[in-house]
Short mmCIF file of N, CA, C and O in Angstrom, two decimals:
data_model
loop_
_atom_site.label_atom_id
_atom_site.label_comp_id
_atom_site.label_asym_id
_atom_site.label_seq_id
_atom_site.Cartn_x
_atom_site.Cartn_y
_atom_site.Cartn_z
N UNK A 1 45.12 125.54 -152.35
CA UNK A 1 44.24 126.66 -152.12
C UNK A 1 44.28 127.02 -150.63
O UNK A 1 44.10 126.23 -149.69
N UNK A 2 44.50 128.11 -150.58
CA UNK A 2 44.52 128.46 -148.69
C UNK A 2 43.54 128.80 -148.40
O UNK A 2 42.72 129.08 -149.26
N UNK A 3 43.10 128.95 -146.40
CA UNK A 3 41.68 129.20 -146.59
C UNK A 3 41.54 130.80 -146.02
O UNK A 3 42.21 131.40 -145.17
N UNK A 4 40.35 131.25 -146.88
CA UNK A 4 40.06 132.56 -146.41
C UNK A 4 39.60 132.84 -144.78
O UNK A 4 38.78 132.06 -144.30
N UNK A 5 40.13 133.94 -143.93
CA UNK A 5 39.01 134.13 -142.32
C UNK A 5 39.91 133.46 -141.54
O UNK A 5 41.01 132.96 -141.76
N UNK A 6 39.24 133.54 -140.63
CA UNK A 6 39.84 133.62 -138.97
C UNK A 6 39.71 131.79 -139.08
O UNK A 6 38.91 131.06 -139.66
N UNK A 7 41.23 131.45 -138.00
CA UNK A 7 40.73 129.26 -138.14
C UNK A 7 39.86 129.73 -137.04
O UNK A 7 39.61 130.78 -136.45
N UNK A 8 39.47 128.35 -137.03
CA UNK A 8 37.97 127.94 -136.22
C UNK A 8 39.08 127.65 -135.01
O UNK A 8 40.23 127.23 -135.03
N UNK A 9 38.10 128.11 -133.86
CA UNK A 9 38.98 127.74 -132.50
C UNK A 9 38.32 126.77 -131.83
O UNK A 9 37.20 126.54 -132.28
N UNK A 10 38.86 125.81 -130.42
CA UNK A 10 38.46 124.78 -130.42
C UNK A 10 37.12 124.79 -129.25
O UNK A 10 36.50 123.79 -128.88
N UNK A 11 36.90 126.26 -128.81
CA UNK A 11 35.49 126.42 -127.28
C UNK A 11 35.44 127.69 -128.24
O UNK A 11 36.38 128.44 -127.98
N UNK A 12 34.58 128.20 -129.36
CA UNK A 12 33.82 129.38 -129.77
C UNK A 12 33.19 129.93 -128.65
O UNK A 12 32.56 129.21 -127.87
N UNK A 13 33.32 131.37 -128.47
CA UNK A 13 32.43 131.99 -127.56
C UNK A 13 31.44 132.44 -128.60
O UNK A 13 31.91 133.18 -129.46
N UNK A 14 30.03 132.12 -128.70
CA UNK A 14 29.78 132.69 -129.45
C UNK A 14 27.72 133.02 -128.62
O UNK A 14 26.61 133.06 -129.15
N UNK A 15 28.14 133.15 -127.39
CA UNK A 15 26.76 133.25 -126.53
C UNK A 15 27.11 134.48 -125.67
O UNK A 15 27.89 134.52 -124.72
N UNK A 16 26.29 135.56 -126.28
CA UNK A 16 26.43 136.71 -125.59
C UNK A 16 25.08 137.04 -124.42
O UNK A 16 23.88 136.77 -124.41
N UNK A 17 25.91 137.66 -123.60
CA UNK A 17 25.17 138.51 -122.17
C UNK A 17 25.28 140.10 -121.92
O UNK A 17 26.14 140.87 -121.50
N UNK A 18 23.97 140.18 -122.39
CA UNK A 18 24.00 142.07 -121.99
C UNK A 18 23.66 142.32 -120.29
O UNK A 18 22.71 141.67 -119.84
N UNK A 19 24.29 143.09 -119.49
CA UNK A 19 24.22 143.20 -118.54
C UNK A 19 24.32 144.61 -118.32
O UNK A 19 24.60 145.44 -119.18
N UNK A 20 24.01 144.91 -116.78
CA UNK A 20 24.22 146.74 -116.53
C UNK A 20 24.75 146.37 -115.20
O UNK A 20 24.48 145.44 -114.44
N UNK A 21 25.64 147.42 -115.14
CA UNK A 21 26.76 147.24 -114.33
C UNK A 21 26.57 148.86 -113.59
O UNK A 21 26.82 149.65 -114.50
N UNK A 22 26.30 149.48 -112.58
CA UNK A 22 26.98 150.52 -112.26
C UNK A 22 28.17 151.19 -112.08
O UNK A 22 29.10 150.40 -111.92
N UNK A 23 28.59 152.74 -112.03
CA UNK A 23 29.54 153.33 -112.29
C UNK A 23 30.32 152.49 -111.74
O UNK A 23 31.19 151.84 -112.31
N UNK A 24 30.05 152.46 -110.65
CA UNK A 24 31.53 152.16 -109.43
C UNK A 24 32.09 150.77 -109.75
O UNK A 24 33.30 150.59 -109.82
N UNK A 25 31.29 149.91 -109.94
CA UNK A 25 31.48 148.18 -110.51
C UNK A 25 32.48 148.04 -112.18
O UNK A 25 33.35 147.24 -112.53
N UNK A 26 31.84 149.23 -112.86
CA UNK A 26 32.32 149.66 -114.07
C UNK A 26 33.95 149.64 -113.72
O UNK A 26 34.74 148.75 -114.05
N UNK A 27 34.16 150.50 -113.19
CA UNK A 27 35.41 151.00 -112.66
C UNK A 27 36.11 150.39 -112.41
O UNK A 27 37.16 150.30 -113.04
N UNK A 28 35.76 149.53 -111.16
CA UNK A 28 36.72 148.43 -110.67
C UNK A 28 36.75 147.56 -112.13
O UNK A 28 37.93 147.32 -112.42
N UNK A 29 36.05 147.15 -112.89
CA UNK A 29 36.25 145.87 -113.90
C UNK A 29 37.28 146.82 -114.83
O UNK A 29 38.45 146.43 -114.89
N UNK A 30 36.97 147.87 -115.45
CA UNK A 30 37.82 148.46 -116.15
C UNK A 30 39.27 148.86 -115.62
O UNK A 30 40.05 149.04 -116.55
N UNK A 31 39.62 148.97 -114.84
CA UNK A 31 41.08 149.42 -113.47
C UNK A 31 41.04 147.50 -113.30
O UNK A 31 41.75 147.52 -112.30
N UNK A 32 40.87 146.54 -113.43
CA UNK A 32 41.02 145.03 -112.90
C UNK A 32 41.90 144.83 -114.93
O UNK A 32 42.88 144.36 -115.51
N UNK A 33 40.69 145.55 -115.16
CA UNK A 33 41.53 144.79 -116.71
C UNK A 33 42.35 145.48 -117.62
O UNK A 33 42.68 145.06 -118.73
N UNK A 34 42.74 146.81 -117.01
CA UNK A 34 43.87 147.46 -117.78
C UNK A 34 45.14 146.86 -116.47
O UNK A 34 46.19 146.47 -116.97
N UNK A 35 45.07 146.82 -115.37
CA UNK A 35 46.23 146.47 -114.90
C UNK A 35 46.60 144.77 -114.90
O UNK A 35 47.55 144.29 -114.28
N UNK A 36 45.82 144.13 -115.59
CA UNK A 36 45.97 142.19 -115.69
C UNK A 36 45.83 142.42 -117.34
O UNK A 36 45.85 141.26 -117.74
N UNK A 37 45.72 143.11 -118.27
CA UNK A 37 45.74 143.26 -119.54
C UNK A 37 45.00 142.11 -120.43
O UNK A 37 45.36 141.38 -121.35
N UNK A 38 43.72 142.32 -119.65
CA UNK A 38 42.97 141.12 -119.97
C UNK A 38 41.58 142.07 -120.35
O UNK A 38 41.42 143.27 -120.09
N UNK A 39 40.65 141.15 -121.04
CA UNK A 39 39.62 142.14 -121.53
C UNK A 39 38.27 141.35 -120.63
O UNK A 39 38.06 140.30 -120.02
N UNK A 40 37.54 142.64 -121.00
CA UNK A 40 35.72 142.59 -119.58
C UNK A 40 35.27 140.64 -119.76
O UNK A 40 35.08 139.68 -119.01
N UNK A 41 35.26 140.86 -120.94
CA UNK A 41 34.85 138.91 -121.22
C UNK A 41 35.81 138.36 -120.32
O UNK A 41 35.44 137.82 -119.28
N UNK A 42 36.74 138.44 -120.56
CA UNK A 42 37.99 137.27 -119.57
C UNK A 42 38.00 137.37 -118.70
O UNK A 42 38.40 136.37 -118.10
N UNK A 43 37.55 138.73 -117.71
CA UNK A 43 37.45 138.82 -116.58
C UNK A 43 36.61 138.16 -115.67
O UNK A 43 36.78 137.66 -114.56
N UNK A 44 35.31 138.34 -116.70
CA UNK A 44 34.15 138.13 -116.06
C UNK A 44 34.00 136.85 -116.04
O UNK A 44 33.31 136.41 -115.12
N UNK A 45 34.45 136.08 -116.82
CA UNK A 45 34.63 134.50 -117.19
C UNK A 45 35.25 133.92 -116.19
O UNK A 45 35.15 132.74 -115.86
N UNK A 46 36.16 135.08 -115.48
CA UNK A 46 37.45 134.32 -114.56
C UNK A 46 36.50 134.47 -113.35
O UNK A 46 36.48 133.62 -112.46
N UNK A 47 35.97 135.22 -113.34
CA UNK A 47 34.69 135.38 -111.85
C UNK A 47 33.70 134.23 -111.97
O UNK A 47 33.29 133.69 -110.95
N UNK A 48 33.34 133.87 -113.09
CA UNK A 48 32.07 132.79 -113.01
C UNK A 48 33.06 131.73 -112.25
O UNK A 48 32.74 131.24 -111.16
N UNK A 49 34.47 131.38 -112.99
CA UNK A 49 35.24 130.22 -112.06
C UNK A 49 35.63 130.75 -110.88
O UNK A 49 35.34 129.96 -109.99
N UNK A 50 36.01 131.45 -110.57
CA UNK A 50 36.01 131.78 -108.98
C UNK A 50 34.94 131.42 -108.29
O UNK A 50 35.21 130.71 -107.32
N UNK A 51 33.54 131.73 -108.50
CA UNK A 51 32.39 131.90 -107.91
C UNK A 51 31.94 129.91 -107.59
O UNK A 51 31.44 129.36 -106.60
N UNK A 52 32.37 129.41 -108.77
CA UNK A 52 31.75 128.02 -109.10
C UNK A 52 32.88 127.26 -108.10
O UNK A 52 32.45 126.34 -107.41
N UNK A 53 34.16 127.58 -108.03
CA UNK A 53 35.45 126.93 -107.05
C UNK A 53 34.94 126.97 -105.86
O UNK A 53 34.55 125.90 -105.39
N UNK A 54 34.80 128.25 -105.03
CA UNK A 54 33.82 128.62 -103.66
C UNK A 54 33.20 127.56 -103.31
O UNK A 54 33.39 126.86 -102.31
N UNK A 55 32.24 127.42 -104.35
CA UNK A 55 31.42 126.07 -103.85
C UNK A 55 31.73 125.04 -103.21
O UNK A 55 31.32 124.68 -102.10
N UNK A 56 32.78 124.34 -104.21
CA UNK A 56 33.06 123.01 -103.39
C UNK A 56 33.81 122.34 -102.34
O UNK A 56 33.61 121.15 -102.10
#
């Protein structure tokens, strides 16, 4: 029997954050992730590790 749906992956994102962003911030994230062909989540994910590296 095969299984129905998406496999289970092994770090689920499954904790969402609504945020407001202005135009200009908009922009740059949207122009950051059509030219790295990466999407707003991955980006922003890649900034929390940037931000957390700084630190130490």
């Amino acid at each position: 029997m095969s299984q129905i749906g998406r496999p289970k992956v092994e770090n689920p994102k499954n904790i969402r954050y609504s945020i407001r962003l202005d135009a200009q911030t908009e922009a740059k994230l949207k122009k950051y992730c059509e030219e790295n062909g990466i999407t707003k989540g991955e980006a922003i994910r890649k900034g929390i590790d940037l931000l957390l590296e700084g630190k130490k």
